[in-house]
Every structure is written in structure tokens, then in C-alpha cells.
Amino acid sequence: DTEVTQTPKHLVMGMTNKKSLKCEQHMGHRAMYWYKQKAKKPPELMFVYSYEKLSINESVPSRFSPECPNSSLLNLHLHALQPEDSALYLCASSQVRVFSPLHFGNGTRLTVT
Amino acid sequence: QKEVEQDPGPLSVPEGAIVSLNCTYSNSAFQYFMWYRQYSRKGPELLMYTYSSGNKEDGRFTAQVDKSSKYISLFIRDSQPSDSATYLCAIPGAGGTSYGKLTFGQGTILTVHP
């Protein structure tokens, strides 16, 4: 089991639905991340939160809306997604310093129909 | 040229073999180098990281950095079927940012067969 917990593990949603992905960590990390991973590809960074503030947005479409309610929680709100958004969505956390290894959760496998 | 390049394989070896996984990178300013292992349907798990040049050993795993050649390697000794996974090299700070933005190699799919 990882120390970064993601729910749900699987999600199927229609293009008109609104859903949310959740991530929780209790390692005291103050940086949290969303990555997207397509099959047989490496993870790609979407968002970075540092001290609960959004610090990096990798030009992600507005149908993805991140939220960091507190230092342990990270959400990704989904609305009006496209089938090409189907992927594994990974949450990660780290300490806030020049180098700190990222700890990943096991992801939410999202299918958009 | 990509900042981090990794041969995607796939790589298939018999149990007990020595496995060599490699990445090249383009920016000589990179200082930290990481290896992640990802099992099917799981998130990436940090295996090892190294700073600057040299070797680092952890059990059957050895990470090696050659900064003069901009080449990083992960060696697995006495490989086991449980080592079958995708191995990703990762470098923080690529893309002009500091912490947080890991640039991954493409990942090498390794299968160790009994």
C-alpha cells in the first residue's frame, strides 16, 4: 500500500457528467501534484500545489479543475470531459525543496464514454 | 531532442540475468537522477535516486550516473520474475523548473521469465 491514497480506483463517466477525483496523504508533505498517464506512456504533469496554492498549471484545459482544501487533501474536479481524456490520473506528494522525491498514489483509472 | 531519452524496450530476460536499463539526458546542469518502478495498474514507486556522478547500491539494484556522457543506468542483479515492471528514469528540474516537475523517460518494459 502507498502512503498516498486515491479514490476512486476506477471511474466511468459520460461526457456530460461532473465527477471528482480525491487524493489524501499524511506524510506532512506540502507539495501535491496531479499527473496524467496514458497507456504505455510516462506520466505527464498537470498541476502542482505548494502550501495549498496552485504553483504550476501545465496549460491544462479548464474542464479539469484542481482544488487543494488543506495540506493533506487534493481534488481534481472533472466536467465535460472528452473520450481522449481517458487515462490513469496519478496524485503525488513531496516536500517543498529543490529536490524531494515524489511519492505517488496508485491512481484513478478514468474512462470517458 | 528530448531532455530525457530512454529505450522503451521491451526487454525480456531469463531469471537470474543481470539487467541494464539506461537513459540519456541533454542538460549538463541536472544534478539529481531518479529511477521509478511501475507495476501494471499501480502508481510509480521510487526505487533509487542519485546525486551528481557515481554509483549507489541498494540490494540487487545499482544506480550509476556518468555526467561526462550524460548517461544514467540502473542495474538489476539476479533478476527475479517479481522485477517484471516498467522502469522509468526521472530527472527533476528539467523544463526550467525546480521541484515538482519530474521529466520522465519513456519507460522500459522489463519481463523476467522463470
Coordinates of N, CA, C and O in Angstrom, one line a residue, chain B residues 58-113:
Chain B
D58 N 21.7 -0.6 -3.7 CA 20.7 -0.9 -2.7 C 20.2 -2.4 -3.0 O 19.4 -2.6 -3.9
G59 N 20.8 -3.3 -2.3 CA 20.5 -4.7 -2.5 C 20.9 -5.1 -3.9 O 22.1 -5.0 -4.3
R60 N 19.9 -5.6 -4.7 CA 20.3 -6.1 -6.0 C 20.3 -5.0 -7.0 O 20.6 -5.2 -8.2
F61 N 20.0 -3.8 -6.6 CA 19.9 -2.6 -7.6 C 21.1 -1.7 -7.4 O 21.5 -1.4 -6.3
T62 N 21.6 -1.3 -8.5 CA 22.7 -0.3 -8.5 C 22.4 0.8 -9.5 O 22.1 0.5 -10.7
A63 N 22.4 2.1 -9.1 CA 22.2 3.2 -10.0 C 23.5 3.8 -10.2 O 24.3 4.0 -9.3
Q64 N 23.7 4.2 -11.5 CA 25.0 4.8 -11.9 C 24.8 6.0 -12.7 O 23.9 6.1 -13.6
V65 N 25.6 7.0 -12.5 CA 25.5 8.3 -13.3 C 26.9 8.6 -13.8 O 27.9 8.6 -13.1
D66 N 26.9 8.9 -15.1 CA 28.1 9.3 -15.8 C 27.8 10.7 -16.4 O 27.2 10.8 -17.5
K67 N 28.2 11.7 -15.6 CA 27.8 13.1 -16.1 C 28.6 13.5 -17.3 O 28.1 14.3 -18.1
S68 N 29.8 13.0 -17.5 CA 30.6 13.3 -18.7 C 29.9 12.9 -20.0 O 30.0 13.6 -21.0
S69 N 29.2 11.7 -19.9 CA 28.5 11.2 -21.0 C 27.0 11.6 -21.0 O 26.2 11.2 -22.0
K70 N 26.5 12.1 -19.9 CA 25.1 12.4 -19.7 C 24.3 11.1 -19.8 O 23.3 11.0 -20.6
Y71 N 24.7 10.1 -19.0 CA 24.2 8.8 -19.2 C 23.9 8.3 -17.8 O 24.7 8.4 -16.9
I72 N 22.7 7.7 -17.6 CA 22.4 7.1 -16.3 C 21.9 5.7 -16.5 O 21.3 5.4 -17.5
S73 N 22.2 4.8 -15.6 CA 21.9 3.4 -15.7 C 21.4 2.9 -14.4 O 21.7 3.4 -13.3
L74 N 20.6 1.8 -14.5 CA 20.1 1.0 -13.4 C 20.4 -0.4 -13.7 O 20.0 -0.9 -14.8
F75 N 21.2 -1.0 -12.8 CA 21.5 -2.4 -13.0 C 20.7 -3.3 -12.0 O 20.6 -2.9 -10.8
I76 N 20.2 -4.4 -12.4 CA 19.5 -5.3 -11.5 C 20.2 -6.6 -11.6 O 20.3 -7.2 -12.7
R77 N 20.8 -7.0 -10.4 CA 21.5 -8.3 -10.4 C 20.5 -9.4 -10.0 O 19.5 -9.2 -9.3
D78 N 20.8 -10.6 -10.4 CA 20.0 -11.8 -10.1 C 18.5 -11.5 -10.2 O 17.7 -11.6 -9.3
S79 N 18.1 -11.1 -11.4 CA 16.7 -10.6 -11.7 C 15.7 -11.7 -11.4 O 16.0 -12.9 -11.6
Q80 N 14.6 -11.3 -10.9 CA 13.5 -12.2 -10.5 C 12.2 -11.9 -11.2 O 12.1 -10.8 -11.7
P81 N 11.4 -12.9 -11.4 CA 10.1 -12.6 -12.1 C 9.3 -11.4 -11.4 O 8.6 -10.7 -12.1
S82 N 9.5 -11.2 -10.1 CA 8.8 -10.1 -9.5 C 9.4 -8.7 -9.9 O 8.8 -7.7 -9.5
D83 N 10.5 -8.7 -10.6 CA 11.1 -7.5 -11.1 C 10.4 -7.0 -12.4 O 10.7 -6.0 -12.9
S84 N 9.6 -7.9 -12.9 CA 8.8 -7.6 -14.2 C 8.0 -6.3 -14.0 O 7.0 -6.4 -13.1
A85 N 8.3 -5.3 -14.7 CA 7.6 -4.0 -14.5 C 8.1 -3.0 -15.5 O 9.0 -3.4 -16.3
T86 N 7.6 -1.8 -15.5 CA 8.1 -0.7 -16.3 C 9.0 0.1 -15.4 O 8.7 0.5 -14.3
Y87 N 10.2 0.4 -15.9 CA 11.2 1.2 -15.2 C 11.4 2.5 -15.9 O 11.6 2.6 -17.1
L88 N 11.2 3.6 -15.1 CA 11.2 4.9 -15.6 C 12.3 5.7 -14.9 O 12.4 5.8 -13.7
C89 N 13.2 6.3 -15.8 CA 14.2 7.2 -15.2 C 13.4 8.6 -15.1 O 12.5 8.8 -15.9
A90 N 13.9 9.4 -14.2 CA 13.2 10.7 -14.0 C 14.2 11.7 -13.5 O 15.1 11.4 -12.7
I91 N 14.1 12.9 -14.0 CA 15.0 14.0 -13.6 C 14.2 15.2 -13.2 O 13.4 15.7 -14.0
P92 N 14.4 15.7 -12.0 CA 13.7 16.9 -11.6 C 14.4 18.1 -12.1 O 15.6 18.1 -12.3
G93 N 13.7 19.2 -12.4 CA 14.3 20.4 -12.8 C 14.4 20.5 -14.3 O 14.8 21.6 -14.8
A94 N 14.0 19.5 -15.0 CA 14.0 19.7 -16.5 C 12.9 20.6 -16.8 O 12.0 20.8 -16.1
G95 N 13.0 21.2 -18.0 CA 11.9 22.1 -18.4 C 12.1 23.5 -17.7 O 11.2 24.3 -17.8
G96 N 13.1 23.7 -17.0 CA 13.4 25.1 -16.5 C 12.7 25.3 -15.2 O 12.8 26.4 -14.6
T97 N 12.2 24.3 -14.5 CA 11.5 24.5 -13.2 C 12.4 23.8 -12.2 O 13.2 23.0 -12.5
S98 N 12.1 24.1 -10.9 CA 12.8 23.4 -9.8 C 12.1 22.2 -9.4 O 11.8 21.3 -10.1
Y99 N 11.7 22.2 -8.1 CA 11.0 21.0 -7.6 C 9.7 20.8 -8.4 O 9.1 21.7 -8.9
G100 N 9.2 19.5 -8.3 CA 7.9 19.3 -8.7 C 7.8 18.8 -10.2 O 7.0 17.9 -10.4
K101 N 8.5 19.3 -11.1 CA 8.3 18.9 -12.4 C 9.4 17.8 -12.7 O 10.5 18.1 -13.0
L102 N 8.9 16.6 -12.6 CA 9.8 15.5 -13.0 C 9.6 15.3 -14.5 O 8.5 15.1 -15.0
T103 N 10.7 15.2 -15.2 CA 10.6 14.8 -16.6 C 11.0 13.3 -16.6 O 12.1 12.9 -16.2
F104 N 10.1 12.5 -17.1 CA 10.4 11.1 -17.2 C 10.9 10.6 -18.5 O 10.6 11.2 -19.6
G105 N 11.7 9.6 -18.5 CA 12.0 8.9 -19.8 C 10.7 8.1 -20.2 O 9.7 8.1 -19.5
Q106 N 10.8 7.5 -21.4 CA 9.7 6.8 -21.9 C 9.3 5.6 -21.1 O 8.2 5.1 -21.2
G107 N 10.2 5.1 -20.3 CA 10.0 3.8 -19.6 C 10.4 2.6 -20.4 O 10.2 2.5 -21.6
T108 N 11.1 1.7 -19.7 CA 11.4 0.4 -20.3 C 10.6 -0.7 -19.7 O 10.6 -0.8 -18.5
I109 N 9.9 -1.5 -20.5 CA 9.1 -2.6 -20.1 C 10.0 -3.8 -19.9 O 10.6 -4.2 -20.9
L110 N 10.2 -4.3 -18.7 CA 11.0 -5.5 -18.4 C 10.2 -6.7 -18.1 O 9.3 -6.6 -17.2
T111 N 10.5 -7.8 -18.7 CA 9.9 -9.1 -18.3 C 11.0 -10.0 -17.9 O 11.9 -10.2 -18.7
V112 N 10.9 -10.6 -16.7 CA 11.9 -11.6 -16.3 C 11.1 -12.9 -16.3 O 10.1 -13.1 -15.5
H113 N 11.5 -13.9 -17.1 CA 10.7 -15.1 -17.2 C 11.5 -16.2 -16.4 O 12.7 -16.3 -16.5

